[in-house]
Each structure stands twice: as structure tokens, then as C-alpha cells.
């Protein structure tokens, strides 16, 4: 199947893929970068929302000022 | 009714598996390729149409621009066939999705811009300032031209998405109204049905025009940069 793909697609299209469409490949890289940025920002904002609204097991909401600070455990 | 109105734009799945890739690849079946000198009627008509379109669209380009003929003809055939197939009832139209249209617009627009900066850097930079601008307007106009350059792919994608989505929504709404009016007032339902027929004819035209406009604009951006 790979051989027929190479013979029917790659061989006739080689000058296009290697020379003519170089800038389009660069454009596709730019688009991939934009998609990556949007996805990671979405993931980050969802994770942050999940943390802010998380409860501590007793039904109480953990105050948001307690996140992003190092909490030193107290041993009694 | 709100759920039904937008349900046709949801990503199609069959038994939990997304089949959107198959739907996007489907129009290629309708354009068979042939190695014969004299083809059957379908292929002859398609080849005649492609030749007519390519001659009309690529005549303004130089040799460098004409290397993009294959890309632009594939683009217009894909968008046109996808839009027309979307007019069938209960079908999914990939070009109603902004992600798909941005996926087509950004690489092609960026390709033309990179080509311009790579081969004709001075001319590409000169596009940021129209000829004959008064000196005190230069900073503002450079900003405006830069913004208008970066808006081009967004405009391409949003134009196609909005036109096709709006057409489909209108057909849904007016079709629903016709159905609802049939029990209440058949004469009003008849008028609404005539409006629906006219709208469907309009949507056929819009489907083909939007494909042509998208491809023509990409071709114009290419012409500016080659």
C-alpha cells in the first residue's frame, strides 16, 4: 500500500510538496503554533478554575489565597 | 427547538466515533480522475469546468503565481462541493466550522505573505504604505495597513463560516415556521413555503459564490505577493 501511495501520490506531487508549497508548510507550522497556544491556554484556565472551586473534603471551599503559596505542614 | 436548531452543527459521530474525517474526504469521490484521452461525460464536464475556472482565475498571474493553480483549483472544488453537499437535508457541512475555515485560510494567507517577503521583500514591505500618503499620516497608516493585513485570514474564515451557517439556520427556521403554520393557516404556510424555495435557490448560489470568493481572495493575495 505504501508503494502504491508513493507511486501515485508522492512521485507526481514531489515538485509541489518540495518546492512550490514551501511557504504553505511554513504557514501550516504557524497555524499549528496558534492551535497549540490556544489549547494550552484553555487547559490552563480550566485547571485554574478547577482549583479555585475545589472543596477540602468537608464541604468547605478552600480560599483562593491559599493557592500558589507554600503551606508548611504543622505537626501536633 | 433551540437544541434542534444548532444540533446540525455538532461534530458528527457514529456509535461514539467521530466521522468528520470521512465526511471531509467524501467530496473527492465525486471527482474521479482518469488517464484516458477521451473520458466519460461526467469527467469531461468536470474537466471542462475546471479548465474554464482555472483559465479565468489564473490569467492575471505570472509564472510563479501559476504554480499555485493546482492548490487554488483544489480549494474551489473542495469548498464548492462541500457547500453544495451541505444543502442536502440532515447532512453535515464541514465549512460551517470556524476551525476548518481557519485551517484553510491561515496556511494559504501565511503562504502568500511568506512568499512575498521571501522573493520580493521591498515590494512586500511597501504594501504597508500606500503611494502618495501625506508625511504626517504615515505612522497611523502603517498601523492601519498592518492591522488590515492580519485581519485578512480572519475575514476569509469568518466570511465563509458566517455565510454558510446563516443560510443553514435560515432554512431550518423558515422550514420550521412553514411546518408550524400548516395547521394554523395554510395560505400563510404556502407563502412561507415559496419563501423557503427562493431561499434554497439563494443558498445554492451562495454556496458556489462563497467558494469562488474565498479562492479569488487567496488568488489576489498571491498576486500581490508574486
Coordinates of C-alpha atoms in Angstrom, one line a residue, chain A residues 12-13 16 19-32 34 38, chain B residues 64 67-68 70-71 102-104 106-112 114-115 118-119:
Chain A
X12 CA 3.7 13.2 -9.3
X13 CA 3.4 15.7 -6.4
X16 CA 4.8 20.7 -5.4
X19 CA 9.4 23.5 -3.9
X20 CA 6.1 25.2 -4.7
X21 CA 4.4 24.7 -1.3
X22 CA 7.4 25.6 1.0
X23 CA 5.7 28.7 2.2
X24 CA 2.4 26.9 2.8
X25 CA 4.2 24.4 5.0
X26 CA 5.6 27.3 7.0
X27 CA 2.0 28.7 7.2
X28 CA 0.8 25.3 8.5
X29 CA 3.6 25.5 11.1
X30 CA 2.3 28.9 12.1
X31 CA -1.2 27.6 12.3
X32 CA -0.1 24.6 14.4
X34 CA -1.5 29.1 17.1
X38 CA -5.0 28.3 22.2
Chain B
X64 CA 5.5 32.0 -10.1
X67 CA 2.4 27.3 -9.8
X68 CA -0.4 27.6 -7.3
X70 CA -3.4 23.1 -8.5
X71 CA -3.8 24.4 -5.0
X102 CA -9.3 29.0 9.8
X103 CA -7.3 25.8 9.0
X104 CA -7.7 26.6 5.3
X106 CA -4.3 30.8 7.8
X107 CA -1.8 28.5 5.9
X108 CA -2.8 29.9 2.5
X109 CA -2.7 33.5 3.6
X110 CA 0.6 33.0 5.5
X111 CA 2.0 31.2 2.5
X112 CA 1.3 34.2 0.2
X114 CA 5.9 34.5 3.3
X115 CA 6.3 34.2 -0.4
X118 CA 11.0 35.9 0.6
X119 CA 11.1 36.8 -3.1

